Short mmCIF file of C-alpha atoms in Angstrom, two decimals:
data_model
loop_
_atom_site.label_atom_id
_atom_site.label_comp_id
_atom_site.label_asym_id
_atom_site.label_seq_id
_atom_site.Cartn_x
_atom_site.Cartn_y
_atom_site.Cartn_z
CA UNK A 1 36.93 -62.73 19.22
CA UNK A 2 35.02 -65.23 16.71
CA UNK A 3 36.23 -67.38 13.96
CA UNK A 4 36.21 -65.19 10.92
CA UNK A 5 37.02 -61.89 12.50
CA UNK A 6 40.51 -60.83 11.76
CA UNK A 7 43.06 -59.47 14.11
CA UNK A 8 46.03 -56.99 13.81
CA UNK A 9 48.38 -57.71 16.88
CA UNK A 10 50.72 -54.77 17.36
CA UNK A 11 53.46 -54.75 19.87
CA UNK A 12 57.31 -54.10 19.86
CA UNK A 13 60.25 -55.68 19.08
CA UNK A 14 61.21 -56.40 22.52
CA UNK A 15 57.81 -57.86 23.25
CA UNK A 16 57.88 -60.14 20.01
CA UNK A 17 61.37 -61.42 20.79
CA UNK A 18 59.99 -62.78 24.50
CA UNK A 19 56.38 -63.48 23.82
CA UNK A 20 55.12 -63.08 20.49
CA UNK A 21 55.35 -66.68 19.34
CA UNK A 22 53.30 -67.85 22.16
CA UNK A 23 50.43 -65.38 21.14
CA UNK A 24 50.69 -66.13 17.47
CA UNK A 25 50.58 -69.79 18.27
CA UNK A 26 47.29 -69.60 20.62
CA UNK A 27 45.52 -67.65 17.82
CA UNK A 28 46.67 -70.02 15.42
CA UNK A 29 45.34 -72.85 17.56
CA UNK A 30 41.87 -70.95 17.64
CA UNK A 31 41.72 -70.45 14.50
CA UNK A 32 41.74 -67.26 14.29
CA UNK A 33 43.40 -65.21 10.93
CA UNK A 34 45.92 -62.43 12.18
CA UNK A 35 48.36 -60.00 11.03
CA UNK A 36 51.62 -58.93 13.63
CA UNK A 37 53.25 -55.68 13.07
CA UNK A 38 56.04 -54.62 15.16
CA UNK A 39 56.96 -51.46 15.71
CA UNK A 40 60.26 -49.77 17.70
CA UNK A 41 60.08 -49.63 21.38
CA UNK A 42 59.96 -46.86 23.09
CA UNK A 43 57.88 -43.62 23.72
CA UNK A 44 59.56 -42.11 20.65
CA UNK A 45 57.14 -43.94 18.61
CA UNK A 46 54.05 -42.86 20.01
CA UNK A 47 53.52 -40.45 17.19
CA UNK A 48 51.50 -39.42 14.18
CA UNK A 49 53.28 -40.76 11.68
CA UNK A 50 53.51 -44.27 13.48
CA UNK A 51 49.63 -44.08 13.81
CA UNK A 52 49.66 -43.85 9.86
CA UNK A 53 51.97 -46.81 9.33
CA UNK A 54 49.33 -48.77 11.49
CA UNK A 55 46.02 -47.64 9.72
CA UNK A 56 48.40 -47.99 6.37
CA UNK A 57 49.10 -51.89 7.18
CA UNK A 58 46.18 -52.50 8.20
CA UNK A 59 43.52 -51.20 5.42
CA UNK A 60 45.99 -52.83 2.95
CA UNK A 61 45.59 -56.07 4.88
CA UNK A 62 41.64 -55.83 4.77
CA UNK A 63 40.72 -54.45 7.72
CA UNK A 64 37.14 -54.90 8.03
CA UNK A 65 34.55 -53.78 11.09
CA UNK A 66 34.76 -56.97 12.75
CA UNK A 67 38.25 -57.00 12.82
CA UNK A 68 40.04 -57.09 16.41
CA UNK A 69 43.06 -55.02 17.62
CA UNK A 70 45.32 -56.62 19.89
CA UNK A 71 47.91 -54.31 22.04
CA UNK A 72 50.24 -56.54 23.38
CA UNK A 73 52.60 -54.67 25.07
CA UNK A 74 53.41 -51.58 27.60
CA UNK A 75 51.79 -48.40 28.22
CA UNK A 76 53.37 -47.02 24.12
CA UNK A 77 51.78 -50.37 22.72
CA UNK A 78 48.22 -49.70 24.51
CA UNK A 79 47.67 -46.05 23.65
CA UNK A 80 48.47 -46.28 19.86
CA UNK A 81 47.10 -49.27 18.88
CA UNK A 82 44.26 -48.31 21.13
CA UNK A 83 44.02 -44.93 19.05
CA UNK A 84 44.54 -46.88 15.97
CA UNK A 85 41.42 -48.94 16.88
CA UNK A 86 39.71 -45.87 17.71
CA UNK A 87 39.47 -44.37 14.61
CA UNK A 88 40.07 -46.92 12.10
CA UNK A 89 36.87 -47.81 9.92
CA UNK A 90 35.53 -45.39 12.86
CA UNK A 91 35.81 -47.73 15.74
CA UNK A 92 37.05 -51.60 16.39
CA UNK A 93 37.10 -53.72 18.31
CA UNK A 94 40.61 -53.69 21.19
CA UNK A 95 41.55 -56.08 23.44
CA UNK A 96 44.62 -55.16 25.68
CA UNK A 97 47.21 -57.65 26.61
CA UNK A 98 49.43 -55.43 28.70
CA UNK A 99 53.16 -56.78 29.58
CA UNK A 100 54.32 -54.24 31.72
CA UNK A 101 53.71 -53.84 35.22
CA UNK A 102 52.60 -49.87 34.61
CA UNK A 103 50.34 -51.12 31.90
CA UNK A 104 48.58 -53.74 33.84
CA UNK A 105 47.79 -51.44 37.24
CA UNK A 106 47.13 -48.15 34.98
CA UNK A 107 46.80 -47.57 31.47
CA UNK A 108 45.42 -50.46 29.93
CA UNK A 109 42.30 -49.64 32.02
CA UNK A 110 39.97 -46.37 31.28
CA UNK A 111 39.50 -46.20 27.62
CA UNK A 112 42.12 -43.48 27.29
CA UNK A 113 43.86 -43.92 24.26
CA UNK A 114 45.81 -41.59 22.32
CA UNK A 115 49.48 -39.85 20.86
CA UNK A 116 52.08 -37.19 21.54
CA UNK A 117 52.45 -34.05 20.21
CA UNK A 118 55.85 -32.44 19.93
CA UNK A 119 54.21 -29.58 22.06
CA UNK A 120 52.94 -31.92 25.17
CA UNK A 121 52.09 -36.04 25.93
CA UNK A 122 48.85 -37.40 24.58
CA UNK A 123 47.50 -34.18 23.54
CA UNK A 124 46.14 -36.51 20.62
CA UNK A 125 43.83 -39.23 21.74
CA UNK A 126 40.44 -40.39 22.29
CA UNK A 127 37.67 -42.58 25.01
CA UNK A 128 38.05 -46.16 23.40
CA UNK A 129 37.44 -48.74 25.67
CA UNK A 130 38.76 -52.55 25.54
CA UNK A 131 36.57 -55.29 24.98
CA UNK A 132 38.76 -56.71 27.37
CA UNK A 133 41.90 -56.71 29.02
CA UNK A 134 43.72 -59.52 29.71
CA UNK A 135 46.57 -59.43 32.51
CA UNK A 136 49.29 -61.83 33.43
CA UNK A 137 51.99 -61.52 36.16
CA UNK A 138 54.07 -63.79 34.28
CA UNK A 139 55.17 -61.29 31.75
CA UNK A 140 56.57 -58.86 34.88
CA UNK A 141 59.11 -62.15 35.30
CA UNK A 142 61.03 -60.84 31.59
CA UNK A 143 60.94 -57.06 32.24
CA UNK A 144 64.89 -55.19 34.12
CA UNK A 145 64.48 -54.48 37.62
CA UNK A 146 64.36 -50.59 36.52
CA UNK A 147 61.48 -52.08 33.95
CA UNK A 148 59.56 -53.30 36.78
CA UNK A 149 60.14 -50.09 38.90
CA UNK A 150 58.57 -47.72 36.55
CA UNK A 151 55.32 -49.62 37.15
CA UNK A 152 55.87 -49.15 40.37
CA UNK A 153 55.25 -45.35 40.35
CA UNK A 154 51.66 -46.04 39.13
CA UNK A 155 50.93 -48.46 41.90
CA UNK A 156 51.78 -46.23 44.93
CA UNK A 157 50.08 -43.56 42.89
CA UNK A 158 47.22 -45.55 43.62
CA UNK A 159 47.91 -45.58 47.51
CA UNK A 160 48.38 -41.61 47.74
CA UNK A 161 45.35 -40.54 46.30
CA UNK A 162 42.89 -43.45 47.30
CA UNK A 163 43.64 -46.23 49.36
CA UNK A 164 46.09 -45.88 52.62
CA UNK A 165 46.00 -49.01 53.62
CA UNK A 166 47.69 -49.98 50.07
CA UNK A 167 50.40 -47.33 50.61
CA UNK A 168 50.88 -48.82 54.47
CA UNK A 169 51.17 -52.09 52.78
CA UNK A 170 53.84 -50.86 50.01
CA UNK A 171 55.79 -49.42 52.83
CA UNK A 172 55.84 -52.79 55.16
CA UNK A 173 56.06 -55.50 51.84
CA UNK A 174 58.66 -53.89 49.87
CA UNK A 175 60.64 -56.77 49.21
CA UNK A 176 57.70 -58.77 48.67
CA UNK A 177 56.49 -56.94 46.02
CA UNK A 178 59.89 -56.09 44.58
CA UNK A 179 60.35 -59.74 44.26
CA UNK A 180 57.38 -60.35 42.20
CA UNK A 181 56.01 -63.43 43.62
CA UNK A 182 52.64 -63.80 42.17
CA UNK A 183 51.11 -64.29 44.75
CA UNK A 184 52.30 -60.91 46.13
CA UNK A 185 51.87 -58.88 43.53
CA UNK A 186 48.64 -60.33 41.75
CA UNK A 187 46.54 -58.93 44.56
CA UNK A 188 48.64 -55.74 44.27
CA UNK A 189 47.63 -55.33 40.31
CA UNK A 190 44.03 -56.24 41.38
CA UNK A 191 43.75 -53.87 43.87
CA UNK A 192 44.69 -50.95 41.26
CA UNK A 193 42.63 -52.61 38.37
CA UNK A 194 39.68 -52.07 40.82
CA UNK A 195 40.66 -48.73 42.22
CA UNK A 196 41.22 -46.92 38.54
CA UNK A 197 37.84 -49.03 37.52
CA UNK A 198 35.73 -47.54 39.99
CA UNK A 199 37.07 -43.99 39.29
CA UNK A 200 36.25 -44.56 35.63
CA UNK A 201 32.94 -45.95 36.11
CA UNK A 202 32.50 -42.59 38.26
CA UNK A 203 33.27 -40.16 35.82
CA UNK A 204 34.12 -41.57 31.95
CA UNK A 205 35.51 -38.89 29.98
CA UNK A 206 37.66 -37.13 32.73
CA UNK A 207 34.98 -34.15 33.64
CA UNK A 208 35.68 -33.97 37.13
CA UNK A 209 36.34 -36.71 39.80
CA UNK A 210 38.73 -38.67 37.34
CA UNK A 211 40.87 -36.13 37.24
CA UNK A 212 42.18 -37.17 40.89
CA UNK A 213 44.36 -40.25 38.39
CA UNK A 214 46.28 -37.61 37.65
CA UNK A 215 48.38 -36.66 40.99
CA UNK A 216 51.95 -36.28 39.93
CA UNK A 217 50.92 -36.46 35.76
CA UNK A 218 51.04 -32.78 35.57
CA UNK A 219 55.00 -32.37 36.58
CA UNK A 220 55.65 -35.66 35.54
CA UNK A 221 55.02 -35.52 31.68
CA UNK A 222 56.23 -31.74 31.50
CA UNK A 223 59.51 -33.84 32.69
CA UNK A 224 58.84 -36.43 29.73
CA UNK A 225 58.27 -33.97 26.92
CA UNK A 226 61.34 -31.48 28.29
CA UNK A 227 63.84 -34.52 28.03
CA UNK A 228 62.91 -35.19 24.93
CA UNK A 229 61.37 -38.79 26.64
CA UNK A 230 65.18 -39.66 28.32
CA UNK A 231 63.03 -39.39 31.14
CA UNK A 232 60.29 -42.61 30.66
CA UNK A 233 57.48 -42.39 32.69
CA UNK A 234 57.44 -44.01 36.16
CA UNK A 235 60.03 -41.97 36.68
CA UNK A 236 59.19 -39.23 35.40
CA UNK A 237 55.57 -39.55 37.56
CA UNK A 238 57.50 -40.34 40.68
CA UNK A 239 59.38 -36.93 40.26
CA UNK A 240 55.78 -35.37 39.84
CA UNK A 241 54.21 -36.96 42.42
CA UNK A 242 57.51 -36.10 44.77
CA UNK A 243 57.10 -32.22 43.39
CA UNK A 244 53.35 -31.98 43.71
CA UNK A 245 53.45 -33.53 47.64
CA UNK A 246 55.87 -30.97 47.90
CA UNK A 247 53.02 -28.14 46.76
CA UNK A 248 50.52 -29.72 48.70
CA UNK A 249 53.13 -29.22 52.14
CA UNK A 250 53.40 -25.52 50.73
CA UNK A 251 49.40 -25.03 50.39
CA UNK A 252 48.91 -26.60 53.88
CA UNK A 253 47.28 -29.72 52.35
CA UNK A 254 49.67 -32.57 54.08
CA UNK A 255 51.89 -32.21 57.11
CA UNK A 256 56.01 -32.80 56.66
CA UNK A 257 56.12 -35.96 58.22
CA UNK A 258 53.64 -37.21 55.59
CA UNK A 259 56.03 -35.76 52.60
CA UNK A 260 58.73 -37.57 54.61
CA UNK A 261 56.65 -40.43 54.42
CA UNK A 262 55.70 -40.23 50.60
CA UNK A 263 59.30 -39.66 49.81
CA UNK A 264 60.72 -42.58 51.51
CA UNK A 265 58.36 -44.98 50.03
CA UNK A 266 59.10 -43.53 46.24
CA UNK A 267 63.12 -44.17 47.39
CA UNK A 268 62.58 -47.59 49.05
CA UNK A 269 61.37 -48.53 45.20
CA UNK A 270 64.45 -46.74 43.91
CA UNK A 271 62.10 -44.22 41.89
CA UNK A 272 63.72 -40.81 41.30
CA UNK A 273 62.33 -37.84 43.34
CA UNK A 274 64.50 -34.85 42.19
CA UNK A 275 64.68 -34.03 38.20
CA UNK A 276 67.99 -35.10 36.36
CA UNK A 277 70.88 -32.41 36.28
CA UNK A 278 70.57 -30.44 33.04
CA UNK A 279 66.94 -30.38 32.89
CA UNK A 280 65.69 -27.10 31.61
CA UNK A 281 63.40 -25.56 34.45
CA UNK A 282 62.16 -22.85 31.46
CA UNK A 283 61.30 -26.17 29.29
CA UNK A 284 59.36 -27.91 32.03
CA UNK A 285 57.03 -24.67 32.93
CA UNK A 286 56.45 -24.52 29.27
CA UNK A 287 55.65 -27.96 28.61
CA UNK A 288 53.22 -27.25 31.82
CA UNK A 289 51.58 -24.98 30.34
CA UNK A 290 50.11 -27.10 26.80
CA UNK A 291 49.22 -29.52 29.50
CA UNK A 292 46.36 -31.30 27.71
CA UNK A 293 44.20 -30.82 31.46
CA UNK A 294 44.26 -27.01 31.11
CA UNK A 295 41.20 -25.06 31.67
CA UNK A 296 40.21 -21.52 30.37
CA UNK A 297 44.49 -21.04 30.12
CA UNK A 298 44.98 -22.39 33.36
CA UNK A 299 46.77 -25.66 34.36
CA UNK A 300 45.21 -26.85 37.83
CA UNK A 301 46.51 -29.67 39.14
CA UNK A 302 45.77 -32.61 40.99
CA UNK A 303 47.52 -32.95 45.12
CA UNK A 304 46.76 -34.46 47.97
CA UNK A 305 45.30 -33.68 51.66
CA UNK A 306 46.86 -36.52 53.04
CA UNK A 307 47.70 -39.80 52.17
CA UNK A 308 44.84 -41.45 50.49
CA UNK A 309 42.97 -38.67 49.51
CA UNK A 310 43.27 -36.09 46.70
CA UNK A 311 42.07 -33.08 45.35
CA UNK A 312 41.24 -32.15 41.48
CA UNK A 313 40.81 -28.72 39.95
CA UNK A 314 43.88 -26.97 42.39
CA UNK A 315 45.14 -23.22 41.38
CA UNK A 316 48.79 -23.48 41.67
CA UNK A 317 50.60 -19.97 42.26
CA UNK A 318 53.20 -19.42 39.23
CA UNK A 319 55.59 -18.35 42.10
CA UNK A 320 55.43 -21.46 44.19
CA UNK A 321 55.51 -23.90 41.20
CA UNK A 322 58.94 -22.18 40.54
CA UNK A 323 60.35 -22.36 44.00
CA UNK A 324 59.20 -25.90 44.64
CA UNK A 325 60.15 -27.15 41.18
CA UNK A 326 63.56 -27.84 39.84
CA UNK A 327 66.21 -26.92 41.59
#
């Protein structure tokens, strides 16, 4: 960011209540011109008309094409801003400043950017990639314990379908890295940060091996969109990810102590691994089926043939989705 460029910070009201003065104050200090919207927390507002208030504020501010997007905030804050920057005077500039423990191991990273549809999660969205993104483990010291958990989902993601030396280490540190000690969990969020970038740097725009990111995505935001987002997304993923081990045991891809294993590791985090009473199996399967990842009608999903390994592109038999689903 230069002197003379203007930025549009854009966060949520929780965020600006704990940490927005400090940013203002260090652009202010760098002399630096910027405009803060604030928008409602929460997945709810990951929509169109949100996007519009956004590109609304800021043409009538004077958005120009040097002008700098700043998401400051969780995984809501990063994809619609990001969008916003996306398309706005056809591309600018986005720097992520991710608070959330989810945000800094996973979706601040990649480029993917994007909105919900009232038919499916992100089915809106586009490859915009950060100038940079800037991460701080002293913003995981304001978020709830349950906060903090969500991101959790995302990091032992990480361990299941690439690295089982992580998931070993999740298992033996838990209290470590539930306590958040810096220097615990920085290596923890660097680890992840390195894993997703390498996958990206692989394969961009999500035409083959990238798909692997999305183990336990495929349940998990059919769960989001069928609880009208009750159901936020860590846990929501860990339900997935819980379901779609659960396939992979059916297909002969892991071995039960493994699921055993996977299971107890998504408890000892206190992350849900059963959907919540009242779900609607018949709105899950549908919300499966506008899964944005779809092929020639087809959902395929992502599962795993052991721990630290996974496998794109997999046919999923209506019948066993149904029987190892919701119960």
């Amino acid at each position: 960011m230069t002197r003379g460029s203007r930025a549009f910070i854009v966060t949520d009201r929780n965020v600006h209540r704990l940490h927005g003065e400090a940013l203002e104050s260090l652009l202010t200090r760098a002399g630096v011109s910027y405009r803060t919207i604030v928008l409602p927390a929460g997945e709810r507002s990951k929509n169109r008309r949100t996007k519009e208030r956004l590109e609304d504020e800021m043409v009538r501010a004077g958005a120009e094409r040097n002008s700098v997007v700043i998401a400051f905030g969780g995984g809501v804050i990063g994809d619609l801003a990001g969008f916003t920057a996306a398309t706005l005077l056809r591309g600018v500039r986005l720097i992520q400043v991710p608070t959330t423990l989810l945000a800094q191991v996973d979706s601040s990273v990649g480029g993917k950017v994007g909105i919900d549809h009232p038919e499916g999660k992100n089915l809106i969205g586009a490859f915009h990639h950060p100038g940079a993104v800037l991460v701080s483990p002293r913003y995981l010291r304001t978020l709830t314990r349950p906060e903090y958990g969500q991101g959790m989902a995302e990091v032992i993601k990480y361990g299941l379908i690439l690295d089982r030396r992580l998931f070993n280490r999740l298992r033996s540190s838990a209290n470590a890295v539930l306590s958040r000690r810096s220097a615990t969990i920085t290596p923890v969020i660097a680890r992840c940060c390195a894993l997703k970038g390498a996958v990206v740097a692989a394969d961009e725009r999500e035409s083959g091996y990238r798909r692997i990111l999305n183990f336990g995505h495929t349940i998990g935001h059919a769960i989001e969109q069928a609880s009208g987002y009750r159901v936020p997304h860590g846990s929501a993923v860990s339900i997935g990810m819980a379901a779609e081990a659960g396939i992979s045991l059916a297909l002969g891809m892991i071995t039960p102590g493994e699921l055993a294993d996977i299971l107890g590791v998504l408890k000892l985090y206190e992350l849900p691994v059963v959907p919540p009473r009242g779900l609607s199996r018949t709105a899950v399967l549908r919300a499966i089926r506008f899964d944005k990842k779809k092929s020639g009608g087809a959902v395929r999903f992502t599962l795993l043939k052991g721990i630290g390994k996974a496998v794109a592109g997999v046919d999923v038999p209506p019948a066993l989705l149904n029987s190892v689903f919701v119960q």
